[in-house]
Amino acid sequence: MSSQAPLRKAGRSPKAGVKLIQKTGGNLILASGVTITMLFGMVLVLSLATVFIVGSPDPVAGLAIALPITLIFNIAAFFLSPYLMDLTQNWLYNTRWVSLAEIASQSPETAKIIQKVCKQKNLTQPRLGIIDDQNPTAFTYGSFPNSARLVVSQGIFTYLDDDEIATVYAHELGHIVHWDFAVMTLASTLVQITYLIYTFARRMGRNGGQKAKDVAGNLAAVAYLFYIAGTYLLLYLSRTREYFADHFAAETTGNPNALSRALVKIAYGILEEAQTATEPSRLLEGTRALGIYDAASATSTGTAYRISSEPEKIGRVFLWDMFNPWGWWMELNSTHPLTGKRVRALSTYAEQLGLDIEFDMGRIVGEGHNLSKRKLYGNFFFDLLLYSGETLGLAVGFAIGISLSAANPIMMIACALIGLGAGILLKTLVRFPNYEQAENLDVLSLMSDPYASPLRGQPAKLQGKLIGRGDAGYAFGSDLKLQDKTGMIYLRYASRFGPIGNFLFGMKRVESLVGMDVSALGWFRRGVAPWIDLIRLESDSGTTVSSYHRFWSFVMGFGAIAIGIASLFVSFPA
């Protein structure tokens, strides 16, 4: 671990347990109730429909069969899932189950917090686990609060101070007190059942008469829509519960600033460990939905902390989280709120407690309100459509083709291909603008840009060192990690020979490039995680690597249009 100046600590409330007004995260009970009710309703409806498909002659009998099966399946999953998780933990991560005394030896305040919460909430002490992995994370699971498991990685003790560790444990205890793991276990099971029904209906549609196939096809379509809707409900519920666990930690410890600090330092720890990793972290990947922090979003926050103990500089990275509409869009697909939003909520709790705020989110919010609304929102809805340009072009072309198909049925295929090609080309032109005037920038400057987009690439030049593969652990991975004086970023490579070229480049070239000081030219993008689509690498020794992200997009776009036009000529010969 590289040395890092500690963040300034603004202090804590002298009296923990003060009730704090929560304005962020919505209503936990309402979110849980609505989510579970809707998901259970979806499962019940689809279970009944499945019974009808297999030919039940009596709808009442179908209900009598479907309802117990649905309930039994969910109840079994609810009670068995903790034990299955225990087996998985031991097998994948070699979890050590430890005593409270061992926790106290590494973090005295944490032991006091555990005892305090268990006494106040009349809880049995959770089963405490430690995973010998330096990637900092923490999570909890179980069926009931009195049989919960609370597991952290050793990295929590490595990267965090005592008071910060205590807030992490308090956050996880909040999940236990709120029955979060029980609700999420049930909700996850319901979503999975919809997918199982979708799969079953698709298989049923391959057999039987035409009527049975039509019914099965309709059921499969409805089940899949329910599965998608259920997934987004589950993600929303997960984000809501993270806000409430943060709130519980702030109330319990009287130290919301420490949890803000912990989130930033966890991101930093994940970033530090990634730089020396020879393979992806199985722990972070396997517990991504359960963990206190989404590892995919660690790069920007971790980079800011890496070079500065000034919260103002770190806070600028949060502008994108709070004000960029792409941040809101990307968050819809995440189990965790964006870090900037969590830190902002924790800052309001610090204000309520009369504390100084370590991350001056008020100033950051003020700066955010002065951002150009035209630059933020002017092209967003068009960009959102263009983000799925291929699908949109195909759909529009197909619709036009249907309207013209009376003259010739081949028009549907031809117009769909032309629409597909046009969508690809238009998206490519927007994604990869002219890079001749690319500026010399650094990683932190790019990540502090509140207007950054995952679609509209920003041409940029970076000077730094190649420190490893972007997809660590894959022996033939073609992507790279670039480290400059301010942080690390992933470089995505694209061969002009497609996937085969990427494979050969990863097999023959990447290993020889690692360790080189290089100049990198590419298009910067930011989603939940930032990256650069590489154009060219140049080393001091004269080595040059060219990447061709636009090449295959143009080939596919023009190719689809050419095939579409050719099919029209074939169908309407001269």
C-alpha positions as a printed NumPy array, in Angstrom:
array([[  0.   ,   0.   ,   0.   ],
       [  1.399,   3.412,  -0.956],
       [  1.61 ,   6.103,   1.704],
       [ -1.212,   8.618,   1.792],
       [ -1.701,  11.723,   3.882],
       [ -4.725,  11.338,   6.167],
       [ -7.867,  13.328,   5.506],
       [ -8.627,  16.136,   7.913],
       [-11.062,  14.958,  10.598],
       [-13.752,  17.437,  11.572],
       [-14.775,  15.673,  14.761],
       [-17.863,  13.83 ,  15.892],
       [-20.962,  14.373,  17.961],
       [-20.326,  14.072,  21.715],
       [-23.612,  12.226,  22.041],
       [-24.321,   9.33 ,  19.697],
       [-27.868,   8.16 ,  19.152],
       [-29.381,  11.572,  18.306],
       [-32.293,  11.155,  15.899],
       [-31.416,  12.456,  12.435],
       [-33.87 ,  13.593,   9.782],
       [-33.437,  11.537,   6.632],
       [-34.276,  13.274,   3.353],
       [-32.492,  10.894,   0.998],
       [-33.441,   7.357,   0.039],
       [-37.238,   7.486,   0.153],
       [-39.357,   5.397,   2.507],
       [-37.732,   2.083,   3.409],
       [-40.914,   0.295,   4.517],
       [-42.826,   1.529,   1.472],
       [-40.007,   0.572,  -0.888],
       [-39.722,  -2.892,   0.64 ],
       [-43.462,  -3.488,   0.759],
       [-44.159,  -2.306,  -2.774],
       [-41.209,  -4.222,  -4.207],
       [-42.005,  -7.501,  -2.471],
       [-45.746,  -7.215,  -3.199],
       [-45.196,  -6.502,  -6.891],
       [-42.603,  -9.229,  -7.289],
       [-44.724, -11.758,  -5.439],
       [-47.722, -10.792,  -7.563],
       [-45.692, -11.292, -10.727],
       [-44.551, -14.719,  -9.589],
       [-48.058, -15.779,  -8.603],
       [-49.574, -14.689, -11.919],
       [-46.868, -16.426, -13.907],
       [-47.102, -19.561, -11.757],
       [-50.81 , -19.768, -12.481],
       [-50.226, -19.201, -16.179],
       [-47.607, -21.943, -16.214],
       [-50.082, -24.382, -14.681],
       [-52.645, -23.464, -17.338],
       [-50.102, -24.041, -20.126],
       [-49.479, -27.616, -19.086],
       [-53.181, -28.216, -19.551],
       [-54.835, -28.069, -16.144],
       [-58.564, -28.626, -16.808],
       [-59.621, -26.813, -13.622],
       [-58.433, -23.236, -12.898],
       [-59.242, -23.672,  -9.186],
       [-57.074, -26.773,  -9.063],
       [-54.404, -24.766, -10.896],
       [-54.502, -22.126,  -8.168],
       [-54.335, -24.827,  -5.473],
       [-51.196, -26.225,  -7.108],
       [-49.441, -22.962,  -8.063],
       [-49.788, -21.109,  -4.783],
       [-48.233, -23.773,  -2.491],
       [-45.406, -24.396,  -4.955],
       [-44.592, -20.678,  -5.064],
       [-44.701, -20.336,  -1.285],
       [-42.734, -23.514,  -0.572],
       [-40.007, -22.534,  -3.026],
       [-39.568, -19.075,  -1.494],
       [-39.694, -20.302,   2.097],
       [-37.098, -22.987,   1.382],
       [-34.833, -20.459,  -0.31 ],
       [-35.255, -18.051,   2.587],
       [-34.213, -20.566,   5.247],
       [-31.528, -22.394,   3.279],
       [-29.765, -19.439,   1.643],
       [-27.603, -18.51 ,   4.699],
       [-26.221, -22.028,   4.947],
       [-25.574, -22.153,   1.231],
       [-23.799, -18.79 ,   1.571],
       [-21.704, -20.196,   4.438],
       [-20.552, -23.034,   2.201],
       [-19.802, -20.62 ,  -0.632],
       [-17.875, -18.3  ,   1.708],
       [-15.677, -21.094,   3.004],
       [-15.085, -22.542,  -0.438],
       [-14.328, -19.343,  -2.345],
       [-12.83 , -17.026,   0.27 ],
       [-11.75 , -19.205,   3.236],
       [-13.716, -17.052,   5.662],
       [-12.423, -17.17 ,   9.251],
       [-15.126, -17.005,  11.905],
       [-13.729, -14.964,  14.78 ],
       [-14.637, -13.793,  18.284],
       [-15.526, -10.258,  19.31 ],
       [-12.198, -10.157,  21.157],
       [-10.288, -10.53 ,  17.881],
       [-12.323,  -7.706,  16.341],
       [-11.559,  -5.581,  19.426],
       [ -7.842,  -6.225,  19.023],
       [ -7.963,  -4.626,  15.558],
       [-10.653,  -1.999,  16.19 ],
       [-11.656,  -1.311,  19.816],
       [-14.432,   1.118,  18.864],
       [-15.992,  -1.463,  16.573],
       [-16.354,  -3.975,  19.409],
       [-18.114,  -1.33 ,  21.505],
       [-20.486,  -0.488,  18.626],
       [-21.4  ,  -4.151,  18.133],
       [-22.132,  -4.58 ,  21.841],
       [-24.093,  -1.333,  21.971],
       [-26.334,  -2.109,  18.991],
       [-26.986,  -5.688,  20.09 ],
       [-27.986,  -4.476,  23.56 ],
       [-30.178,  -1.622,  22.342],
       [-31.936,  -3.674,  19.654],
       [-32.057,  -6.884,  21.724],
       [-30.089,  -8.777,  19.076],
       [-27.946, -11.861,  19.331],
       [-24.401, -10.943,  18.338],
       [-23.919, -11.658,  14.617],
       [-21.526, -14.374,  13.587],
       [-18.381, -12.413,  12.776],
       [-16.162, -13.336,   9.842],
       [-12.92 , -12.041,   8.337],
       [-11.67 , -12.823,   4.834],
       [ -7.905, -12.617,   4.358],
       [ -8.089, -10.316,   1.333],
       [ -6.698,  -6.773,   1.182],
       [ -9.516,  -5.523,  -1.08 ],
       [-11.619,  -3.589,   1.458],
       [-15.26 ,  -4.68 ,   1.643],
       [-17.948,  -5.629,   4.165],
       [-21.299,  -7.396,   3.861],
       [-23.966,  -9.215,   5.824],
       [-26.406, -12.019,   5.088],
       [-28.791, -14.4  ,   6.825],
       [-32.473, -15.192,   7.323],
       [-33.263, -13.519,  10.656],
       [-31.466, -10.746,  12.591],
       [-30.606, -13.114,  15.431],
       [-28.822, -15.528,  13.082],
       [-27.034, -12.965,  10.909],
       [-23.496, -13.178,   9.56 ],
       [-21.343, -10.04 ,   9.348],
       [-18.199, -10.467,   7.257],
       [-15.419,  -8.017,   6.408],
       [-12.168,  -8.344,   4.521],
       [ -8.796,  -7.718,   6.157],
       [ -8.47 ,  -4.71 ,   3.857],
       [-11.024,  -2.85 ,   5.996],
       [ -8.55 ,  -2.94 ,   8.898],
       [ -5.622,  -2.083,   6.621],
       [ -6.999,   1.007,   4.906],
       [ -9.372,   2.482,   7.524],
       [ -8.853,   4.101,  10.924],
       [-10.58 ,   2.814,  14.054],
       [-13.523,   5.251,  13.957],
       [-14.032,   4.585,  10.236],
       [-14.053,   0.819,  10.759],
       [-16.688,   1.296,  13.454],
       [-18.984,   3.16 ,  11.038],
       [-18.59 ,   0.381,   8.452],
       [-19.675,  -2.193,  11.035],
       [-22.513,   0.116,  12.119],
       [-23.642,   0.332,   8.482],
       [-23.74 ,  -3.459,   8.245],
       [-25.525,  -3.71 ,  11.596],
       [-28.084,  -1.326,  10.114],
       [-28.77 ,  -3.89 ,   7.388],
       [-29.343,  -6.498,  10.113],
       [-31.629,  -4.289,  12.206],
       [-33.69 ,  -3.42 ,   9.12 ],
       [-33.96 ,  -7.103,   8.042],
       [-32.36 ,  -6.073,   4.747],
       [-30.804,  -9.43 ,   3.926],
       [-34.13 , -11.184,   4.53 ],
       [-36.043,  -8.796,   2.282],
       [-33.374,  -8.889,  -0.426],
       [-33.174, -12.688,  -0.264],
       [-36.92 , -12.96 ,  -0.773],
       [-37.017, -10.312,  -3.497],
       [-34.055, -11.851,  -5.346],
       [-35.707, -15.255,  -5.235],
       [-38.923, -13.874,  -6.681],
       [-37.05 , -12.245,  -9.552],
       [-35.236, -15.481, -10.288],
       [-38.496, -17.404, -10.349],
       [-39.797, -15.118, -13.09 ],
       [-36.71 , -15.92 , -15.13 ],
       [-37.163, -19.654, -14.536],
       [-40.749, -19.361, -15.744],
       [-39.564, -17.446, -18.81 ],
       [-37.082, -20.23 , -19.591],
       [-39.724, -22.9  , -19.005],
       [-42.246, -21.165, -21.259],
       [-39.694, -20.855, -24.063],
       [-39.03 , -24.591, -23.877],
       [-42.735, -25.359, -23.821],
       [-43.166, -23.24 , -26.935],
       [-41.026, -25.643, -28.934],
       [-43.52 , -28.482, -28.49 ],
       [-47.219, -29.084, -28.99 ],
       [-49.685, -27.575, -31.417],
       [-49.717, -24.069, -32.808],
       [-52.143, -22.814, -30.142],
       [-49.923, -24.101, -27.321],
       [-46.88 , -22.515, -28.956],
       [-48.663, -19.166, -29.248],
       [-49.743, -19.243, -25.599],
       [-46.26 , -20.265, -24.456],
       [-44.698, -17.534, -26.567],
       [-46.964, -14.885, -25.064],
       [-46.214, -16.159, -21.568],
       [-42.471, -16.104, -22.234],
       [-42.7  , -12.493, -23.425],
       [-44.7  , -11.424, -20.354],
       [-42.388, -13.359, -18.008],
       [-39.341, -11.686, -19.505],
       [-40.908,  -8.241, -19.115],
       [-41.702,  -9.105, -15.491],
       [-38.124, -10.277, -15.015],
       [-36.722,  -6.967, -16.349],
       [-39.181,  -4.91 , -14.284],
       [-38.454,  -7.019, -11.214],
       [-34.711,  -6.57 , -11.651],
       [-35.041,  -2.78 , -11.674],
       [-37.344,  -2.896,  -8.653],
       [-34.743,  -4.997,  -6.871],
       [-31.976,  -2.54 ,  -7.759],
       [-34.081,   0.367,  -6.497],
       [-34.764,  -1.466,  -3.255],
       [-31.07 ,  -2.222,  -2.832],
       [-30.105,   1.443,  -3.271],
       [-32.796,   2.544,  -0.828],
       [-31.537,   0.136,   1.816],
       [-27.969,   1.437,   1.44 ],
       [-29.154,   4.962,   2.239],
       [-30.946,   3.712,   5.337],
       [-27.942,   1.707,   6.516],
       [-25.802,   4.856,   6.147],
       [-28.39 ,   6.76 ,   8.188],
       [-28.34 ,   4.087,  10.907],
       [-24.543,   4.243,  11.085],
       [-24.593,   8.038,  11.377],
       [-27.14 ,   7.906,  14.212],
       [-25.488,   5.047,  16.071],
       [-21.948,   6.409,  16.016],
       [-22.673,  10.146,  15.917],
       [-19.9  ,  10.241,  13.33 ],
       [-21.267,  10.578,   9.761],
       [-18.017,  12.192,   8.638],
       [-16.146,   8.986,   9.444],
       [-18.43 ,   6.962,   7.174],
       [-17.907,   9.495,   4.363],
       [-14.187,   9.101,   4.898],
       [-14.532,   5.31 ,   4.981],
       [-16.344,   5.218,   1.614],
       [-13.614,   7.307,  -0.019],
       [-10.813,   5.229,   1.516],
       [-12.502,   1.953,   0.545],
       [-12.498,   3.206,  -3.051],
       [ -8.829,   4.092,  -2.658],
       [ -8.028,   0.65 ,  -1.236],
       [ -9.794,  -1.1  ,  -4.106],
       [ -7.821,   1.03 ,  -6.57 ],
       [ -4.51 ,   0.33 ,  -4.814],
       [ -5.088,  -3.423,  -4.767],
       [ -6.103,  -3.438,  -8.449],
       [ -2.726,  -1.98 ,  -9.426],
       [ -0.811,  -4.996,  -8.154],
       [ -3.431,  -7.664,  -8.86 ],
       [ -2.502, -10.537, -11.148],
       [ -6.131, -11.612, -11.433],
       [ -9.554, -10.06 , -10.827],
       [-10.705, -10.053,  -7.228],
       [-13.101, -12.961,  -6.786],
       [-14.184, -11.385,  -3.523],
       [-15.246,  -8.052,  -5.038],
       [-16.911,  -9.688,  -8.036],
       [-18.685, -12.334,  -5.983],
       [-19.996,  -9.949,  -3.322],
       [-20.599,  -6.875,  -5.486],
       [-24.333,  -6.684,  -4.745],
       [-23.821,  -7.4  ,  -1.03 ],
       [-20.789,  -5.21 ,  -0.308],
       [-20.797,  -1.771,   1.272],
       [-19.301,  -0.262,  -1.894],
       [-19.67 ,  -1.017,  -5.601],
       [-16.117,  -1.773,  -6.736],
       [-16.933,  -0.756, -10.323],
       [-17.255,   2.89 ,  -9.248],
       [-14.044,   2.986,  -7.186],
       [-11.694,   4.375,  -9.836],
       [-12.726,   8.032,  -9.836],
       [-13.086,   8.462,  -6.059],
       [ -9.999,   6.381,  -5.315],
       [ -7.935,   8.374,  -7.793],
       [ -8.93 ,  11.672,  -6.169],
       [ -7.98 ,  10.427,  -2.705],
       [ -4.751,   8.91 ,  -3.999],
       [ -3.183,  12.266,  -4.783],
       [ -4.866,  14.618,  -2.361],
       [ -5.848,  14.829,   1.276],
       [ -7.77 ,  18.013,   0.389],
       [-11.491,  17.167,   0.461],
       [-12.211,  20.003,  -1.983],
       [-10.331,  18.226,  -4.758],
       [-11.967,  14.923,  -3.924],
       [-15.363,  16.609,  -3.829],
       [-15.045,  17.798,  -7.432],
       [-15.13 ,  14.175,  -8.577],
       [-18.615,  13.959,  -7.015],
       [-20.011,  16.661,  -9.326],
       [-20.598,  14.024, -11.995],
       [-22.406,  11.74 ,  -9.53 ],
       [-24.818,  14.426,  -8.41 ],
       [-25.486,  16.547, -11.5  ],
       [-24.702,  14.669, -14.689],
       [-27.88 ,  13.034, -16.099],
       [-25.773,  10.079, -17.219],
       [-24.987,   9.478, -13.558],
       [-28.702,   9.116, -12.828],
       [-29.122,   6.812, -15.828],
       [-26.169,   4.615, -14.903],
       [-27.311,   4.439, -11.273],
       [-30.541,   2.743, -12.404],
       [-28.436,  -0.335, -13.164],
       [-26.496,  -0.268,  -9.897],
       [-27.109,  -1.933,  -6.527],
       [-25.556,   1.069,  -4.745],
       [-26.165,   4.821,  -4.915],
       [-23.362,   6.809,  -6.494],
       [-20.712,   7.744,  -3.939],
       [-21.271,  11.487,  -4.28 ],
       [-24.931,  11.122,  -3.345],
       [-24.104,   9.038,  -0.274],
       [-21.466,  11.515,   0.902],
       [-23.904,  14.379,   0.362],
       [-26.548,  12.646,   2.51 ],
       [-23.978,  11.945,   5.231],
       [-22.931,  15.607,   5.144],
       [-26.502,  16.664,   5.929],
       [-26.408,  14.408,   8.993],
       [-23.157,  16.08 ,  10.078],
       [-24.871,  19.472,   9.78 ],
       [-27.778,  18.261,  11.922],
       [-25.283,  17.193,  14.579],
       [-23.626,  20.607,  14.488],
       [-20.38 ,  19.227,  13.071],
       [-18.017,  20.738,  10.557],
       [-18.288,  18.963,   7.212],
       [-15.105,  17.347,   5.977],
       [-16.241,  17.123,   2.369],
       [-17.68 ,  20.573,   1.746],
       [-20.645,  19.261,  -0.217],
       [-22.478,  22.565,   0.167],
       [-19.802,  24.252,  -1.91 ],
       [-19.826,  21.373,  -4.379],
       [-23.616,  21.576,  -4.669],
       [-23.324,  25.323,  -5.195],
       [-20.783,  24.747,  -7.94 ],
       [-23.093,  22.135,  -9.438],
       [-25.984,  24.577,  -9.623],
       [-23.74 ,  26.893, -11.658],
       [-22.946,  24.23 , -14.246],
       [-24.218,  24.811, -17.775],
       [-27.642,  23.191, -18.021],
       [-27.34 ,  23.288, -21.789],
       [-24.158,  21.214, -21.724],
       [-25.623,  18.797, -19.184],
       [-29.092,  18.3  , -20.626],
       [-29.075,  19.871, -24.109],
       [-28.264,  16.658, -25.971],
       [-29.023,  14.109, -23.26 ],
       [-32.311,  12.723, -24.537],
       [-30.969,  12.527, -28.082],
       [-27.814,  10.872, -26.732],
       [-29.903,   8.436, -24.726],
       [-31.618,   7.312, -27.929],
       [-28.314,   7.266, -29.752],
       [-26.765,   5.144, -26.993],
       [-28.914,   2.318, -28.388],
       [-28.478,   3.551, -31.968],
       [-28.206,   0.077, -33.482],
       [-31.452,  -1.131, -31.904],
       [-33.261,   2.12 , -32.655],
       [-32.13 ,   2.142, -36.289],
       [-33.156,  -1.48 , -36.725],
       [-36.6  ,  -0.829, -35.198],
       [-37.252,   2.294, -37.306],
       [-36.079,   0.563, -40.465],
       [-38.224,  -2.471, -39.723],
       [-41.283,  -0.263, -39.111],
       [-40.75 ,   1.517, -42.417],
       [-40.269,  -1.834, -44.109],
       [-43.569,  -3.155, -42.758],
       [-45.402,  -0.125, -44.152],
       [-43.868,  -0.804, -47.58 ],
       [-44.023,  -4.59 , -47.495],
       [-47.304,  -4.743, -49.42 ],
       [-45.329,  -4.059, -52.576],
       [-42.605,  -6.569, -51.751],
       [-42.037,  -8.541, -48.511],
       [-38.255,  -8.217, -48.897],
       [-38.676,  -4.53 , -48.035],
       [-38.929,  -5.409, -44.34 ],
       [-35.486,  -7.005, -44.333],
       [-33.909,  -4.395, -46.605],
       [-35.198,  -1.395, -44.654],
       [-34.273,  -3.009, -41.336],
       [-30.68 ,  -3.513, -42.53 ],
       [-30.443,   0.032, -43.875],
       [-31.83 ,   1.378, -40.593],
       [-29.379,  -0.745, -38.621],
       [-26.446,   0.532, -40.666],
       [-27.557,   4.153, -40.362],
       [-27.912,   3.798, -36.597],
       [-24.414,   2.324, -36.286],
       [-22.836,   5.065, -38.407],
       [-24.596,   7.919, -36.623],
       [-23.632,   6.548, -33.21 ],
       [-20.034,   6.045, -34.358],
       [-19.697,   9.633, -35.585],
       [-20.914,  10.969, -32.244],
       [-18.9  ,   8.505, -30.11 ],
       [-15.589,   9.108, -31.856],
       [-15.157,  12.816, -32.716],
       [-12.102,  14.369, -34.382],
       [ -9.056,  13.952, -32.149],
       [ -6.524,  16.143, -33.965],
       [ -6.811,  18.897, -31.332],
       [ -6.731,  16.565, -28.298],
       [ -5.483,  18.302, -25.13 ],
       [ -2.747,  17.093, -22.795],
       [ -4.619,  16.171, -19.603],
       [ -4.234,  13.981, -16.52 ],
       [ -6.464,  11.3  , -15.041],
       [ -7.827,  13.411, -12.177],
       [ -8.732,  16.302, -14.506],
       [-10.693,  13.937, -16.714],
       [-12.518,  12.395, -13.762],
       [-13.353,  15.835, -12.353],
       [-15.186,  16.809, -15.558],
       [-18.886,  17.075, -14.628],
       [-19.913,  16.998, -18.303],
       [-18.228,  13.671, -19.16 ],
       [-20.344,  11.14 , -21.051],
       [-20.206,   7.416, -21.791],
       [-21.29 ,   8.238, -25.367],
       [-19.555,  11.429, -26.491],
       [-15.858,  10.67 , -26.195],
       [-13.516,  13.485, -25.152],
       [-10.222,  13.401, -27.104],
       [ -7.313,  13.466, -24.655],
       [ -3.588,  12.799, -24.41 ],
       [ -2.08 ,  11.268, -21.271],
       [  1.506,  10.685, -20.195],
       [  2.083,   7.749, -17.878],
       [  3.269,   4.207, -17.308],
       [  1.589,   0.98 , -18.37 ],
       [  1.256,  -1.013, -15.154],
       [ -0.66 ,  -4.101, -16.253],
       [ -3.542,  -5.612, -18.153],
       [ -6.931,  -3.96 , -17.871],
       [ -8.546,  -7.368, -17.493],
       [ -6.103,  -8.758, -14.944],
       [ -5.981, -12.517, -14.698],
       [ -6.908, -13.115, -18.346],
       [ -3.635, -14.228, -19.898],
       [ -4.576, -12.918, -23.347],
       [ -6.412,  -9.733, -22.347],
       [ -5.78 ,  -6.864, -24.748],
       [ -6.751,  -3.91 , -22.519],
       [ -4.194,  -2.019, -20.433],
       [ -3.918,   0.012, -17.215],
       [ -2.222,   3.414, -17.416],
       [ -0.851,   5.122, -14.3  ],
       [  0.043,   8.819, -14.338],
       [  0.97 ,  11.158, -11.476],
       [ -2.705,  11.622, -10.533],
       [ -4.245,   8.17 , -10.854],
       [ -5.013,   5.09 , -12.906],
       [ -7.316,   4.538, -15.871],
       [ -8.164,   1.649, -18.19 ],
       [ -7.202,   1.761, -21.875],
       [ -9.427,  -0.284, -24.185],
       [ -7.717,  -1.633, -27.272],
       [ -9.428,  -2.605, -30.537],
       [ -7.636,  -4.428, -33.368],
       [ -8.533,  -3.848, -37.001],
       [ -8.824,  -7.645, -37.235],
       [-11.576,  -7.82 , -34.625],
       [-11.671, -10.314, -31.709],
       [ -8.985, -12.503, -33.275],
       [ -6.674,  -9.496, -33.516],
       [ -7.432,  -8.549, -29.89 ],
       [ -6.56 , -12.086, -28.803],
       [ -3.274, -12.098, -30.721],
       [ -2.369,  -8.639, -29.425],
       [ -3.035,  -9.781, -25.864],
       [ -1.02 , -12.948, -26.394],
       [  2.017, -11.469, -28.18 ],
       [  2.299,  -7.741, -27.41 ],
       [  0.782,  -6.748, -24.084],
       [  3.356,  -8.419, -21.837],
       [  6.187,  -6.569, -23.58 ],
       [  4.392,  -3.224, -23.197],
       [  3.806,  -3.446, -19.435],
       [  6.304,  -1.237, -17.591],
       [  6.811,   1.197, -20.477],
       [  6.467,   4.964, -20.111],
       [  4.097,   5.999, -22.872],
       [  2.014,   8.764, -24.388],
       [ -1.581,   7.626, -24.902],
       [ -4.107,   9.249, -27.234],
       [ -7.749,   8.268, -27.006],
       [-11.372,   9.143, -26.251],
       [-12.202,   9.498, -22.548],
       [-15.594,   8.233, -21.373],
       [-17.252,   8.038, -17.992],
       [-20.001,   5.76 , -16.799],
       [-20.086,   4.219, -13.341],
       [-16.417,   3.516, -14.134],
       [-14.234,   5.7  , -16.414],
       [-12.088,   4.469, -19.306],
       [-10.33 ,   5.542, -22.507],
       [-10.927,   4.051, -25.937],
       [ -7.375,   3.948, -27.208],
       [ -6.302,   5.489, -30.526],
       [ -2.518,   5.323, -30.291],
       [  0.272,   4.504, -27.831],
       [  3.812,   5.803, -28.265],
       [  6.739,   4.903, -26.018],
       [  9.994,   6.768, -25.488],
       [ 11.834,   3.881, -27.158],
       [  9.866,   4.337, -30.384],
       [  7.286,   1.575, -29.944],
       [  3.929,   2.525, -31.482],
       [  0.591,   0.761, -31.055],
       [ -2.489,   1.786, -33.018],
       [ -6.056,   0.934, -32.037],
       [ -9.068,   0.967, -34.363],
       [-12.325,   1.469, -32.47 ],
       [-14.003,   3.243, -35.406],
       [-12.897,   0.766, -38.059],
       [-15.287,  -2.115, -37.378],
       [-18.158,   0.238, -36.612],
       [-17.798,   1.752, -40.067],
       [-17.429,  -1.681, -41.662],
       [-20.586,  -2.968, -39.968],
       [-22.552,   0.219, -40.659],
       [-21.683,   0.504, -44.345],
       [-21.92 ,  -3.274, -44.727],
       [-25.48 ,  -3.402, -43.381],
       [-26.541,  -0.543, -45.645],
       [-24.888,  -2.146, -48.679],
       [-26.581,  -5.501, -48.067],
       [-29.925,  -3.754, -47.58 ],
       [-29.587,  -1.812, -50.822],
       [-28.351,  -4.907, -52.684],
       [-31.401,  -6.879, -51.527],
       [-33.628,  -4.148, -52.93 ],
       [-31.946,  -4.416, -56.324],
       [-32.353,  -8.187, -56.227],
       [-36.045,  -7.927, -55.368],
       [-36.681,  -5.236, -58.017],
       [-34.542,  -6.326, -60.957],
       [-34.16 ,  -3.895, -63.844]])
